[in-house]
Short mmCIF file of C-alpha atoms and ligand atoms in Angstrom, two decimals:
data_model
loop_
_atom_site.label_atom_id
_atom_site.label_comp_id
_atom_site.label_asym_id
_atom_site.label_seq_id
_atom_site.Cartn_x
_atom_site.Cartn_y
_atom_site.Cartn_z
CA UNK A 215 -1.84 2.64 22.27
CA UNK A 216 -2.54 -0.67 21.84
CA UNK A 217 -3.22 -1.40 17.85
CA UNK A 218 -4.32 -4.71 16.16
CA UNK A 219 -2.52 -4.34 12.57
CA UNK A 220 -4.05 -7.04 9.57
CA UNK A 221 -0.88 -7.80 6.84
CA UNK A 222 1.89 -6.81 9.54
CA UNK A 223 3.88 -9.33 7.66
CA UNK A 224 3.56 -7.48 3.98
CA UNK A 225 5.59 -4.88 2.77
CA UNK A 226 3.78 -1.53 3.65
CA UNK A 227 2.52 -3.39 7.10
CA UNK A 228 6.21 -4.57 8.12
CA UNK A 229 7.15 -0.99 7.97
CA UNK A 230 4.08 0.62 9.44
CA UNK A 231 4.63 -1.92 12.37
CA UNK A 232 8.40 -1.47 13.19
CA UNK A 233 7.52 2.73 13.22
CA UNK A 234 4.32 1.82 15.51
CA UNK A 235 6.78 0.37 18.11
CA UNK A 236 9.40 2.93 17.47
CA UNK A 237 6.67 5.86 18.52
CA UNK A 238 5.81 3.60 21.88
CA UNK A 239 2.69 1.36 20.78
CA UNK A 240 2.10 -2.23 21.32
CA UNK A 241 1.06 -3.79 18.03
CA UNK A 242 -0.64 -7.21 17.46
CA UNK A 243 0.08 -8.37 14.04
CA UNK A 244 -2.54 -10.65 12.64
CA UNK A 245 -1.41 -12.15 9.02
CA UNK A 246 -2.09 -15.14 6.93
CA UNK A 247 1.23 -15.20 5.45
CA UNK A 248 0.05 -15.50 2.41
CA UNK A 249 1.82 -12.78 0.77
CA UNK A 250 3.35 -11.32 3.60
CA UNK A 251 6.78 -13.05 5.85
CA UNK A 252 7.54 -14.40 8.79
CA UNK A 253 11.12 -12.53 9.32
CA UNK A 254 9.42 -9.49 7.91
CA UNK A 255 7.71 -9.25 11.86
CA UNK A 256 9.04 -6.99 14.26
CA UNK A 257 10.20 -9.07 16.87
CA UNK A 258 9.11 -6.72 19.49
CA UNK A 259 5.57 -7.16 17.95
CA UNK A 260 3.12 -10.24 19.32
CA UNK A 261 2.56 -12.70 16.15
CA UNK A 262 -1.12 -14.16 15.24
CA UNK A 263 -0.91 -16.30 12.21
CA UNK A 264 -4.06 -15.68 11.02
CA UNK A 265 -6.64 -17.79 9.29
CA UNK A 266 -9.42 -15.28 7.80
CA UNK A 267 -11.17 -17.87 6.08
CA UNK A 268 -12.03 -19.81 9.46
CA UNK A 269 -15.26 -18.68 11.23
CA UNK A 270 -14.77 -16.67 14.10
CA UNK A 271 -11.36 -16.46 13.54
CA UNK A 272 -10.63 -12.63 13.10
CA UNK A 273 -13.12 -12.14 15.69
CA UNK A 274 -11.53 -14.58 18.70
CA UNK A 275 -7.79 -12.94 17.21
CA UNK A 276 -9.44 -9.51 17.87
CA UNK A 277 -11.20 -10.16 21.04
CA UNK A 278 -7.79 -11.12 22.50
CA UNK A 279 -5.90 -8.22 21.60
CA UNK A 280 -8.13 -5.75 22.70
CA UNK A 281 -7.10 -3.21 20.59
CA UNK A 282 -8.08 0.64 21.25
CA UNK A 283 -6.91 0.69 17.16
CA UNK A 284 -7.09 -1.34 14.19
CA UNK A 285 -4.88 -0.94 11.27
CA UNK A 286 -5.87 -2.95 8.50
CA UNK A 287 -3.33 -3.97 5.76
CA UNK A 288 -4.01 -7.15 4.62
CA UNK A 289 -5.54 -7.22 1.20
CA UNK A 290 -5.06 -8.57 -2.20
CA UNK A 291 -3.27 -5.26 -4.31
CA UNK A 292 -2.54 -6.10 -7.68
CA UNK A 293 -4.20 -4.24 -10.37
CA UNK A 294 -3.39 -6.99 -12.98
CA UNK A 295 -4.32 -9.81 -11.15
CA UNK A 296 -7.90 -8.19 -10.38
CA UNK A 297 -8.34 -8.03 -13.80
CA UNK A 298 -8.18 -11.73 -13.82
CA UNK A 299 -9.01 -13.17 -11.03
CA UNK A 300 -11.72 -11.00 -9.70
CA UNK A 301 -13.32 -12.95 -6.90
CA UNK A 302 -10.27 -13.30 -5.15
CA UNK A 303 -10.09 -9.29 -4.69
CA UNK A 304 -14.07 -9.32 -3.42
CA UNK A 305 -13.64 -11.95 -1.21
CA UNK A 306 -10.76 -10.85 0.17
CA UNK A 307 -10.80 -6.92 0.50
CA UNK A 308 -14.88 -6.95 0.89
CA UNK A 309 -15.93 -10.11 2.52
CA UNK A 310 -12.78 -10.89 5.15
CA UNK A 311 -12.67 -6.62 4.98
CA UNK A 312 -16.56 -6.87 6.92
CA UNK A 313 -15.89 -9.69 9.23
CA UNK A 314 -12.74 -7.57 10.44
CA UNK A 315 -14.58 -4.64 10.85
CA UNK A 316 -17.80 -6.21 12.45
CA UNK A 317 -14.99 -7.78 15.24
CA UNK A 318 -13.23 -4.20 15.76
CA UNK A 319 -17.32 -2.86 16.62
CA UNK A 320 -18.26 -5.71 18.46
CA UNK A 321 -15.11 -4.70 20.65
CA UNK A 322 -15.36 -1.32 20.93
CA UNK A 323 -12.34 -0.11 18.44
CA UNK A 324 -12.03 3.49 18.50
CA UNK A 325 -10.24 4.17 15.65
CA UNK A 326 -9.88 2.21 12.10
CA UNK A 327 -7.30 2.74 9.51
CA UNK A 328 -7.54 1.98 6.16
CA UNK A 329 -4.93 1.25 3.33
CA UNK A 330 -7.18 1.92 0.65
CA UNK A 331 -5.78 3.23 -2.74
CA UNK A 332 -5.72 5.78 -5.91
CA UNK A 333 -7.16 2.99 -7.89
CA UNK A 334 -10.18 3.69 -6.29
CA UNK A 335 -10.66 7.40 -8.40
CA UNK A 336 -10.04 5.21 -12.09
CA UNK A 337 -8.90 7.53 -14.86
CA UNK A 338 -8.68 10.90 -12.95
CA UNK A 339 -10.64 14.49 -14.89
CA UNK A 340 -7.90 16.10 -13.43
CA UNK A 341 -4.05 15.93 -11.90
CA UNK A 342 -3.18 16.68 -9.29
CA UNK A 343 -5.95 14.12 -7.87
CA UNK A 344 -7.82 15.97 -4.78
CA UNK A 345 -9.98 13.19 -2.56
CA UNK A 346 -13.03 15.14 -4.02
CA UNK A 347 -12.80 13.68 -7.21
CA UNK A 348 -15.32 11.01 -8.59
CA UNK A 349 -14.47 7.58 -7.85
CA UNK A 350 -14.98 4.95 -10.57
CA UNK A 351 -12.45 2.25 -10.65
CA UNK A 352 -11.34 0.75 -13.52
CA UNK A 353 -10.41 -2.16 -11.88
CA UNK A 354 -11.83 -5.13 -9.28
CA UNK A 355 -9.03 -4.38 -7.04
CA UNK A 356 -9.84 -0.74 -7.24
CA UNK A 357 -13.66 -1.47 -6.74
CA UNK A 358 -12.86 -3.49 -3.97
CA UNK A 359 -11.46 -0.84 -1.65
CA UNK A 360 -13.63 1.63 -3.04
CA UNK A 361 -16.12 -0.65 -1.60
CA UNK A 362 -14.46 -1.23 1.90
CA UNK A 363 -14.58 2.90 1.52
CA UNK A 364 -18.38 3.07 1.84
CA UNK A 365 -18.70 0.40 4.26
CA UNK A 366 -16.29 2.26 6.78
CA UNK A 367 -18.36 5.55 6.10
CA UNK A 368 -21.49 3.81 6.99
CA UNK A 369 -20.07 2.26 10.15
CA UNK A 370 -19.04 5.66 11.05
CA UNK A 371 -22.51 7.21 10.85
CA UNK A 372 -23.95 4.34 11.99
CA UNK A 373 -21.77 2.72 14.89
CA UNK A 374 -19.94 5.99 16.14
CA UNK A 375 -16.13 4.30 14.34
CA UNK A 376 -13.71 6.87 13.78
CA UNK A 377 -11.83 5.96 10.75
CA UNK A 378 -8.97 7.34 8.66
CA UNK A 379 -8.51 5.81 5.21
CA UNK A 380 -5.30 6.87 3.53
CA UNK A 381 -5.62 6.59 -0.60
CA UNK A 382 -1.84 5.70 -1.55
CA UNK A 383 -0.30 6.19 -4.49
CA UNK A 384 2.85 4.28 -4.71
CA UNK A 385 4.43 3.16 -2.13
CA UNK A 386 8.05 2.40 -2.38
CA UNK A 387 11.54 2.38 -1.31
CA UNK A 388 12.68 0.89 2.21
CA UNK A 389 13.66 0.67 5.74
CA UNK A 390 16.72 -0.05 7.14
CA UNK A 391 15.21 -3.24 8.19
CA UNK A 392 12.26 -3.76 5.85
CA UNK A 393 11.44 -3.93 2.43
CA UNK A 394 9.77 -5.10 -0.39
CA UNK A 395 9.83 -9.18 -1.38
CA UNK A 396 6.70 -10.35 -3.18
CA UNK A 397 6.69 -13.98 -3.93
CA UNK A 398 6.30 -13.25 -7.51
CA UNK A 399 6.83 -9.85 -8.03
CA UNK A 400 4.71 -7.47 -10.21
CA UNK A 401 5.36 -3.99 -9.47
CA UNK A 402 7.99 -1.61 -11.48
CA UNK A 403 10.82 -0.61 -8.83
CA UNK A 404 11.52 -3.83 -7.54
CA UNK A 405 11.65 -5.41 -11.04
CA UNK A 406 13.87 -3.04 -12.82
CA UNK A 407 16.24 -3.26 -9.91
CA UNK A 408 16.59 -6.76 -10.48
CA UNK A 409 18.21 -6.18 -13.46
CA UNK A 410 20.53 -4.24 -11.70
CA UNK A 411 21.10 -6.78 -9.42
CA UNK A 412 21.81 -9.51 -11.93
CA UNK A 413 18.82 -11.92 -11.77
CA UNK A 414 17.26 -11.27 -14.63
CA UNK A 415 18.16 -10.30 -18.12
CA UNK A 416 15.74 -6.93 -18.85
CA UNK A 417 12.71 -5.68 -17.36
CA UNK A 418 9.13 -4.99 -19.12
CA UNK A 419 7.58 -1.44 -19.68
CA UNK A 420 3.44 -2.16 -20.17
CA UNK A 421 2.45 0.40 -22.77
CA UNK A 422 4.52 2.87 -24.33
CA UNK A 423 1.07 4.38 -26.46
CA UNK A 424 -0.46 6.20 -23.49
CA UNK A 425 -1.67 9.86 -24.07
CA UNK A 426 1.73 10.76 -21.60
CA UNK A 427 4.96 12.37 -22.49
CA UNK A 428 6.84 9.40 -23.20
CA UNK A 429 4.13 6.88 -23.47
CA UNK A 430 4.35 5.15 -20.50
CA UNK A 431 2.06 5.56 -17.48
CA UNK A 432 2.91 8.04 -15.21
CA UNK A 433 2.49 7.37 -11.41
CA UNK A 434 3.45 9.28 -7.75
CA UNK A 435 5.93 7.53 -5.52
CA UNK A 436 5.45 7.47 -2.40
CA UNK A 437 8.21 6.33 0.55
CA UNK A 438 7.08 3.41 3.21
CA UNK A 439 8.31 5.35 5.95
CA UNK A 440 6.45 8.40 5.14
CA UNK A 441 3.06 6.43 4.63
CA UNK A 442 3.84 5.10 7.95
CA UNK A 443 3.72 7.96 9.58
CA UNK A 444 0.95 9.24 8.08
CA UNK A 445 -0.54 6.14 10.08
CA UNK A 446 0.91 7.11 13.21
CA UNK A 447 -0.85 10.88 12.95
CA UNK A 448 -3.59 9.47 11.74
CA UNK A 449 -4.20 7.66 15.59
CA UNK A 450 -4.43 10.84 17.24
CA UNK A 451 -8.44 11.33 18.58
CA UNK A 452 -10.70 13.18 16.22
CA UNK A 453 -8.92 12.81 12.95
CA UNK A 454 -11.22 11.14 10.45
CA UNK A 455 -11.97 10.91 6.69
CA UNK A 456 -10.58 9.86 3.44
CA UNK A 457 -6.45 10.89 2.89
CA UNK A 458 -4.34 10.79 -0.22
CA UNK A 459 -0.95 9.89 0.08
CA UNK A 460 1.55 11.20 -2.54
CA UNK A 461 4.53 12.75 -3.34
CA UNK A 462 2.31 15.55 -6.15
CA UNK A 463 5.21 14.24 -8.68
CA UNK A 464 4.54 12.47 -11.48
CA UNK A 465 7.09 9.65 -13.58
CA UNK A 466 6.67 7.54 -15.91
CA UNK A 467 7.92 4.23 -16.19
CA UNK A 468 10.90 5.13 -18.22
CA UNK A 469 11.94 7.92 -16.02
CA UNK A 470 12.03 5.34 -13.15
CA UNK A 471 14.06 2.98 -15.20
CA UNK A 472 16.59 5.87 -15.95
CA UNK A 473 16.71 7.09 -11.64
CA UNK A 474 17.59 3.28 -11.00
CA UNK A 475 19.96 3.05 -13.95
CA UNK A 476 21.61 6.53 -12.10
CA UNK A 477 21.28 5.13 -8.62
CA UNK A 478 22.59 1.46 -9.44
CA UNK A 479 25.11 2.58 -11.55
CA UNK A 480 24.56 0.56 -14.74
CA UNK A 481 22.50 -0.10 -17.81
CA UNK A 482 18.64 -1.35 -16.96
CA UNK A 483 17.80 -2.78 -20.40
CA UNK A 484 13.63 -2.66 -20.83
CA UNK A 485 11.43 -4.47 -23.51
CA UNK A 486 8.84 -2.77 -24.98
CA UNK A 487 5.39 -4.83 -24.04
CA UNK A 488 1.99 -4.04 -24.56
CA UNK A 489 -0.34 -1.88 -22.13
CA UNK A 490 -1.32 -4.10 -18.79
CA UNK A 491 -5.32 -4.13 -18.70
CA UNK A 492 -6.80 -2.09 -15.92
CA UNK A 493 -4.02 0.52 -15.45
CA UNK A 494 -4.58 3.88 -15.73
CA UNK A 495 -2.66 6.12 -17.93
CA UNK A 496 -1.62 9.13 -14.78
CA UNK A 497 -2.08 9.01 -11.63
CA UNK A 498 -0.72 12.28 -9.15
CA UNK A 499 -1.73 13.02 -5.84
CA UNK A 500 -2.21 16.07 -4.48
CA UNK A 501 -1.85 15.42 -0.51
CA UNK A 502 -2.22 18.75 0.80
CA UNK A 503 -5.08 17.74 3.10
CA UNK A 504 -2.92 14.89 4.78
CA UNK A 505 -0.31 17.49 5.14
CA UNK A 506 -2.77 20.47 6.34
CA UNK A 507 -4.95 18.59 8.91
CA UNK A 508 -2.94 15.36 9.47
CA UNK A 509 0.35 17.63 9.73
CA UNK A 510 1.65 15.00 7.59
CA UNK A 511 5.28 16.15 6.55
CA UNK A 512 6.92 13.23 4.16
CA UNK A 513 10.94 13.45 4.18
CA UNK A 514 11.50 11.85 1.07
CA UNK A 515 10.54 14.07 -1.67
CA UNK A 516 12.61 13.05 -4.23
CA UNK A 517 11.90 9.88 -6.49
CA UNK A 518 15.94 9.07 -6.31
CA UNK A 519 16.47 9.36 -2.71
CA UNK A 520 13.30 6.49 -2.56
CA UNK A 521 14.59 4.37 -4.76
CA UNK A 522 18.15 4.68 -3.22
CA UNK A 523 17.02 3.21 -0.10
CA UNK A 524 15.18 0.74 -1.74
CA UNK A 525 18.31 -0.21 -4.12
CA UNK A 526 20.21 -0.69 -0.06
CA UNK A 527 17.78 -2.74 0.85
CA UNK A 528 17.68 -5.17 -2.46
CA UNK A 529 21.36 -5.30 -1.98
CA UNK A 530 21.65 -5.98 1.67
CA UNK A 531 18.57 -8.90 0.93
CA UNK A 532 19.22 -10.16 -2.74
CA UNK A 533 16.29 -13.14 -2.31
CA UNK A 534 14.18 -11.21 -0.05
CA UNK A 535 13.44 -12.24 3.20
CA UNK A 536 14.35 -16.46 3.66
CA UNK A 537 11.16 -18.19 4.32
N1 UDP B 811 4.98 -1.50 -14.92
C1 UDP B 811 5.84 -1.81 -15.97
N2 UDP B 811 6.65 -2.89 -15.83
C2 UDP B 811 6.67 -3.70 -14.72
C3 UDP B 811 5.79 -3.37 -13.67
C4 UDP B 811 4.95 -2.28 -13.81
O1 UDP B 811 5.87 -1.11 -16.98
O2 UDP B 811 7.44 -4.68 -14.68
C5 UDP B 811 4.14 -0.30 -15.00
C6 UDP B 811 2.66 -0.54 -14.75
O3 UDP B 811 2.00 -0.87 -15.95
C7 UDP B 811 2.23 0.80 -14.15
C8 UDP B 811 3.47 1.29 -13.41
O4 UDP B 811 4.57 0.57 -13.98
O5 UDP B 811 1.96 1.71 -15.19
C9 UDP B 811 3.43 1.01 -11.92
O6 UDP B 811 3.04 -0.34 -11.75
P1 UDP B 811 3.12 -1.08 -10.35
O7 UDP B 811 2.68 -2.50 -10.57
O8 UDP B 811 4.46 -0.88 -9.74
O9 UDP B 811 2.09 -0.29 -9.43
P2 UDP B 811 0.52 0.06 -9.66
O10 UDP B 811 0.50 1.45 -10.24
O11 UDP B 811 -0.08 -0.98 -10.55
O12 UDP B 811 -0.05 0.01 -8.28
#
């Protein structure tokens, strides 16, 4: 198939792509480069450096690809930073989110697929989190897919667009090729195994007063590859609807300091902080719909063998990816 994938440059798109051309499809990757890299661009993939901002730009970049799918990654994703900066995460994720999907209808897309996110439930009334559950975010970022989420539904009643949206918890570990390198990084894996790594002295845990075992948040890991190919299945004609993507295994932020300590073999030593605004205190998927009508089957169960092949990659690319 040929697919048109947004953020094929970011972490979770790099991957996604390189599995896309491993299963035999021809991807166009469209990305700002904002956040996402150059080298992190399969070279077997075409390259559009993308300006969203510019009029008619996503459309021309989609009208010349052509694609039969669209896979749309690029986004603004950081929970704190919403909390901050909120128009960034509306403009972004809603506004450059519309003119994308507008293009992909005005060319006849047949299938759309969404990275949209757990944030979008908020505080959950239960764990694990079925996709039936009430959605109010907690967050703009959050809000912002959650918004992206109705507009999709309403193209599909209204325009005929098959879509998948996959709600990920998440998402870690590594390829052999690809990984994660954000220019200024935010999220818990990646930090704590810089400690490991020597460039810096401790890492942070935000909130040790949550209502959770230990006091700090609790959240489902989820491997790249796996979410990939949940991606992959999620092309096939006729599958449609709104997907959690999880592991169903909750840790908190000190167990994950204590699987890299294991895995890295040496002390991680964490400062006590206080909670980051907008985070919710547990988040657990249950993905048994992905896995029942997507036949979804994720290899890597276990929160150790993820961040083992993330700990590779950080090893194998100490800076990242050289820009
Ligand atoms: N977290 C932390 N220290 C860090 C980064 C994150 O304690 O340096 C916590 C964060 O507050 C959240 C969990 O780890 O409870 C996962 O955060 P991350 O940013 O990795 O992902 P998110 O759940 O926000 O998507």
């Amino acid at each position: 198939m040929n697919v048109f994938v947004t953020g094929g440059a970011g972490y979770i798109g790099s991957v996604c792509t390189e599995e896309l051309l491993n299963a035999g499809h021809s991807v166009t990757v469209y990305d700002d480069l904002s956040e996402g890299h150059r080298r992190a661009v399969d070279p077997r993939a075409r390259f559009v450096l993308g300006r969203p901002e510019a009029d008619g730009n996503i459309l021309n970049a989609v009208k010349q690809a052509s694609p039969e799918a669209v896979l749309h990654f690029a986004a603004s994703a950081l929970v704190g930073e919403s909390m901050v900066n909120p128009g960034k995460y509306f403009h972004n994720n809603v506004a450059n989110g519309l003119r994308l999907l507008e293009a992909a209808t005005s060319v006849g897309v047949k299938k759309f697929v969404f990275s949209s996110t757990c944030a979008t439930y908020g505080p959950p009334e239960r764990l694990p989190m079925t996709e039936d559950l009430p959605q109010r975010p907690i967050n703009p970022y959050g809000e912002s897919k959650l918004m992206f989420e109705r507009m999709l539904h309403w193209y599909h009643e209204l325009h005929g667009l098959e879509f998948v949206a996959f709600r990920y918890f998440n998402a870690a570990g590594a390829s052999e090729r690809f990984g994660e390198h954000h220019r200024i990084e935010t999220h818990l894996i990646p930090n704590v195994l810089k400690v490991a790594l020597g460039q810096s002295e401790q890492c942070e845990i935000y909130g040790t007063d949550y209502p959770t075992s230990d006091g700090t948040c609790i959240r489902d890991y989820i491997h790249i590859v796996d979410l990939a190919q949940a991606h992959i299945l999620a092309l096939e004609p006729g599958k449609q609807g709104f997907y959690n993507l999880g592991n169903g295994d909750g840790y908190s932020v000190r167990q994950v300091i204590q699987t890299c300590e294991q895995i890295a073999g040496c002390q991680i030593p964490a400062i006590e902080k206080p909670r980051r605004p907008g985070d919710p205190p547990k988040l657990v998927a249950a993905a048994a719909k992905a896995i029942r009508e997507l036949s979804w089957k994720p290899a890597f169960t276990k929160l150790e063998d993820i961040i083992r092949t993330a700990w590779t990659w950080h090893k194998n690319h100490p800076h990242g990816y050289p820009d």
